[in-house]
Amino acid sequence: AKWEYEMVFADDFVTISGGKMTAFDKDGNETATNTFPEDLAYVREYKLPSTIVGQIYMQGGQLGIASYHFQPDISEACISYESAPTQWTLDDGSRPPARKAFENPRYDEATRTFTGTINWSEASFGGDAKWEYEMVFAQDFKRITGGQVRKFDAAGQERGASKFGRELHYELYFEEEAQLFHMLGLPAVGVFFNMLRRVVTVAPEDGGVDVAGAEEEA
């Protein structure tokens, strides 16, 4: 019959970091208590971007596992392997670099399409010497919905391709959601990542993992 709320907001007002909601029946008896953020996970409403510039796209809900970083200067776009699994190694046994820059990166605002090349000629990756990317972004920029990664060996022969939205699944990184995960002490992967997509957002009063993305282990 009645819910009583106590909400404690984080210092930056991005999340509700404490408090509780207590439920009562018509006779005034307490029937349930839910706490923020353990039971009730809320983040401030965020605006979706209108471009990929300055954004990050990740697979599996985690940065640094072949996540795509589109810097404010698109010519500095790169792939991050900073959190890559230990089994991800180049064919010479070395680890992939923390950041691998795209060659000839281009972004077409009209078609929401990014193109670029990753060059592994110095040390191939799973037999691949080059990856050619085409990424087509959703109208709301929340995910990569089209395009592909074409893979070539050192002789220039194409070895196959992986398509975005089919083999490769990338979504936009939201700082607000990441803060909530950190506060809850949860890794932003697997079931927790899916749960996060169902987190309720609050408006202010004023207003399968893959190296390149290219295949499940690569």
Coordinates of C-alpha atoms in Angstrom, one line a residue:
A1 CA 0.0 0.0 0.0
K2 CA 3.0 2.3 0.5
W3 CA 6.6 2.6 -0.4
E4 CA 9.0 4.8 1.5
Y5 CA 12.3 5.8 -0.1
E6 CA 15.7 6.9 1.1
M7 CA 18.2 7.6 -1.7
V8 CA 21.8 8.6 -1.2
F9 CA 23.5 9.9 -4.4
A10 CA 27.1 9.5 -5.4
D11 CA 29.3 12.6 -5.2
D12 CA 29.1 13.1 -9.0
F13 CA 25.4 12.2 -9.0
V14 CA 26.0 9.5 -11.6
T15 CA 24.5 6.7 -9.5
I16 CA 22.3 6.2 -6.4
S17 CA 25.0 4.8 -4.1
G18 CA 22.9 4.1 -1.0
G19 CA 19.6 4.1 0.8
K20 CA 16.6 1.8 0.6
M21 CA 13.0 1.4 -0.4
T22 CA 10.7 0.0 2.3
A23 CA 7.3 -1.5 1.4
F24 CA 4.3 -1.5 3.8
D25 CA 0.9 -3.2 3.6
K26 CA -2.4 -1.3 4.2
D27 CA -2.2 -2.0 7.9
G28 CA 1.3 -0.3 8.1
N29 CA 3.2 -3.5 8.5
E30 CA 6.6 -3.6 6.8
T31 CA 6.6 -6.2 4.0
A32 CA 9.9 -5.8 2.2
T33 CA 13.0 -3.8 2.0
N34 CA 15.2 -3.2 -1.1
T35 CA 18.5 -1.5 -0.9
F36 CA 20.4 0.8 -3.4
P37 CA 22.4 -0.2 -5.3
E38 CA 22.4 -4.0 -4.4
D39 CA 18.7 -4.6 -5.2
L40 CA 17.9 -1.3 -7.0
A41 CA 20.5 -0.3 -9.6
Y42 CA 20.0 3.2 -11.0
V43 CA 22.2 5.4 -13.1
R44 CA 21.8 8.9 -14.3
E45 CA 20.2 9.2 -17.8
Y46 CA 22.9 9.6 -20.4
K47 CA 22.7 11.0 -23.9
L48 CA 23.5 8.8 -26.9
P49 CA 26.3 10.2 -29.2
S50 CA 25.8 11.5 -32.7
T51 CA 29.1 10.2 -33.9
I52 CA 31.7 7.6 -33.2
V53 CA 34.4 10.2 -32.6
G54 CA 35.5 10.1 -29.0
Q55 CA 33.7 6.9 -28.3
I56 CA 34.7 3.3 -27.4
Y57 CA 33.1 0.1 -28.5
M58 CA 33.6 -3.2 -26.7
Q59 CA 32.8 -6.9 -26.9
G60 CA 31.8 -9.0 -24.0
G61 CA 31.2 -5.9 -21.9
Q62 CA 34.9 -5.3 -21.1
L63 CA 37.5 -2.8 -22.2
G64 CA 40.9 -3.9 -23.5
I65 CA 39.7 -7.2 -25.1
A66 CA 40.0 -6.0 -28.7
S67 CA 37.9 -2.9 -27.9
Y68 CA 37.8 -0.2 -30.5
H69 CA 38.8 3.3 -29.4
F70 CA 37.9 6.2 -31.7
Q71 CA 39.9 9.2 -30.5
P72 CA 38.8 12.8 -30.9
D73 CA 41.3 12.8 -33.8
I74 CA 40.0 9.8 -35.9
S75 CA 43.5 9.4 -37.3
E76 CA 44.5 8.0 -33.9
A77 CA 41.8 5.3 -33.8
C78 CA 43.1 2.0 -32.4
I79 CA 42.3 -1.4 -30.9
S80 CA 43.1 -2.0 -27.3
Y81 CA 44.5 -5.3 -26.0
E82 CA 45.3 -4.0 -22.6
S83 CA 43.2 -6.7 -20.9
A84 CA 43.6 -9.5 -23.4
P85 CA 43.7 -13.1 -22.2
T86 CA 47.2 -14.5 -21.7
Q87 CA 46.6 -17.0 -24.5
W88 CA 46.3 -14.2 -27.1
T89 CA 49.8 -14.2 -28.5
L90 CA 51.3 -13.3 -31.9
D91 CA 52.8 -16.0 -34.0
D92 CA 56.3 -15.2 -32.7
G93 CA 55.1 -15.8 -29.1
S94 CA 54.9 -12.2 -28.1
R95 CA 51.9 -10.4 -26.6
P96 CA 49.9 -8.1 -28.8
P97 CA 50.6 -4.4 -28.1
A98 CA 48.4 -2.6 -25.5
R99 CA 47.2 -0.3 -28.3
K100 CA 47.3 -1.2 -32.0
A101 CA 46.7 1.7 -34.3
F102 CA 44.6 1.5 -37.5
E103 CA 46.3 2.4 -40.7
N104 CA 44.4 4.8 -43.1
P105 CA 41.4 5.2 -40.7
R106 CA 38.4 6.9 -42.3
Y107 CA 34.9 7.7 -41.1
D108 CA 32.0 8.7 -43.3
E109 CA 29.4 10.6 -41.2
A110 CA 26.8 10.3 -43.9
T111 CA 26.8 6.5 -44.0
R112 CA 28.1 6.0 -40.4
T113 CA 30.9 3.8 -41.8
F114 CA 34.4 3.4 -40.5
T115 CA 37.2 1.8 -42.6
G116 CA 40.8 1.0 -41.6
T117 CA 43.5 -1.6 -41.7
I118 CA 45.4 -3.4 -38.9
N119 CA 48.8 -4.5 -40.1
W120 CA 50.4 -7.5 -38.5
S121 CA 53.2 -7.9 -41.2
E122 CA 56.0 -7.7 -38.6
A123 CA 54.5 -10.6 -36.5
S124 CA 51.4 -12.3 -37.8
F125 CA 48.4 -13.0 -35.6
G126 CA 46.9 -16.4 -36.0
G127 CA 48.4 -16.6 -39.4
D128 CA 46.9 -13.2 -40.4
A129 CA 49.2 -10.5 -41.7
K130 CA 46.5 -7.9 -42.3
W131 CA 42.9 -7.2 -41.3
E132 CA 40.8 -4.8 -43.3
Y133 CA 37.8 -3.3 -41.5
E134 CA 34.5 -2.0 -42.5
M135 CA 32.2 -1.0 -39.6
V136 CA 28.7 0.3 -40.0
F137 CA 27.1 1.8 -36.9
A138 CA 23.5 1.8 -35.8
Q139 CA 21.5 5.1 -36.1
D140 CA 21.6 5.5 -32.4
F141 CA 25.4 4.6 -32.3
K142 CA 24.8 2.0 -29.5
R143 CA 26.3 -0.8 -31.5
I144 CA 28.1 -1.9 -34.7
T145 CA 25.4 -3.4 -36.8
G146 CA 27.1 -4.0 -40.2
G147 CA 30.3 -4.4 -42.0
Q148 CA 33.1 -7.0 -41.7
V149 CA 36.7 -7.8 -41.0
R150 CA 38.6 -9.4 -43.9
K151 CA 41.7 -11.4 -43.1
F152 CA 44.8 -11.8 -45.3
D153 CA 48.0 -13.8 -45.0
A154 CA 51.5 -12.5 -45.7
A155 CA 51.1 -13.4 -49.5
G156 CA 48.0 -11.2 -49.7
Q157 CA 45.6 -14.1 -50.0
E158 CA 42.3 -13.6 -48.3
R159 CA 41.8 -16.2 -45.5
G160 CA 38.2 -15.4 -44.6
A161 CA 36.0 -12.7 -43.1
S162 CA 33.9 -12.1 -40.0
K163 CA 30.8 -10.0 -40.0
F164 CA 29.6 -7.5 -37.5
G165 CA 26.2 -8.4 -36.0
R166 CA 26.8 -12.1 -36.8
E167 CA 30.2 -13.3 -35.5
L168 CA 31.3 -9.9 -34.1
H169 CA 29.2 -8.2 -31.4
Y170 CA 30.3 -4.7 -30.3
E171 CA 28.4 -2.2 -28.1
L172 CA 29.0 1.3 -27.0
Y173 CA 30.9 1.8 -23.7
F174 CA 29.0 4.0 -21.2
E175 CA 31.0 5.5 -18.4
E176 CA 27.8 5.7 -16.2
E177 CA 27.3 2.0 -16.4
A178 CA 30.9 1.3 -15.7
Q179 CA 30.8 3.3 -12.5
L180 CA 27.8 1.3 -11.3
F181 CA 29.7 -1.9 -12.0
H182 CA 32.7 -0.7 -10.1
M183 CA 30.5 0.3 -7.2
L184 CA 28.9 -3.1 -7.1
G185 CA 32.3 -4.8 -7.4
L186 CA 31.2 -6.7 -10.5
P187 CA 33.1 -7.5 -13.6
A188 CA 31.5 -6.0 -16.7
V189 CA 31.3 -9.4 -18.5
G190 CA 28.8 -12.2 -19.2
V191 CA 25.6 -12.2 -17.3
F192 CA 26.5 -9.0 -15.5
F193 CA 26.8 -7.1 -18.8
N194 CA 23.4 -8.3 -19.8
M195 CA 22.0 -7.3 -16.5
L196 CA 23.5 -3.9 -16.9
R197 CA 21.5 -3.3 -20.1
R198 CA 18.4 -3.6 -18.0
V199 CA 19.5 -1.0 -15.4
V200 CA 17.0 1.8 -15.0
T201 CA 18.2 5.2 -16.0
V202 CA 17.1 8.3 -14.1
A203 CA 16.7 11.7 -15.8
P204 CA 17.9 14.8 -13.9
E205 CA 15.2 17.1 -12.9
D206 CA 16.4 19.7 -15.4
G207 CA 16.0 18.0 -18.2
G208 CA 31.8 -14.5 -27.6
V209 CA 34.9 -12.6 -27.3
D210 CA 37.4 -12.2 -30.0
V211 CA 40.8 -10.8 -30.8
A212 CA 40.0 -8.4 -33.5
G213 CA 36.9 -8.9 -33.5
A214 CA 37.6 -11.6 -35.8
E215 CA 36.2 -14.9 -34.7
E216 CA 35.7 -16.3 -31.3
E217 CA 39.2 -17.0 -30.3
A218 CA 41.0 -14.8 -32.7

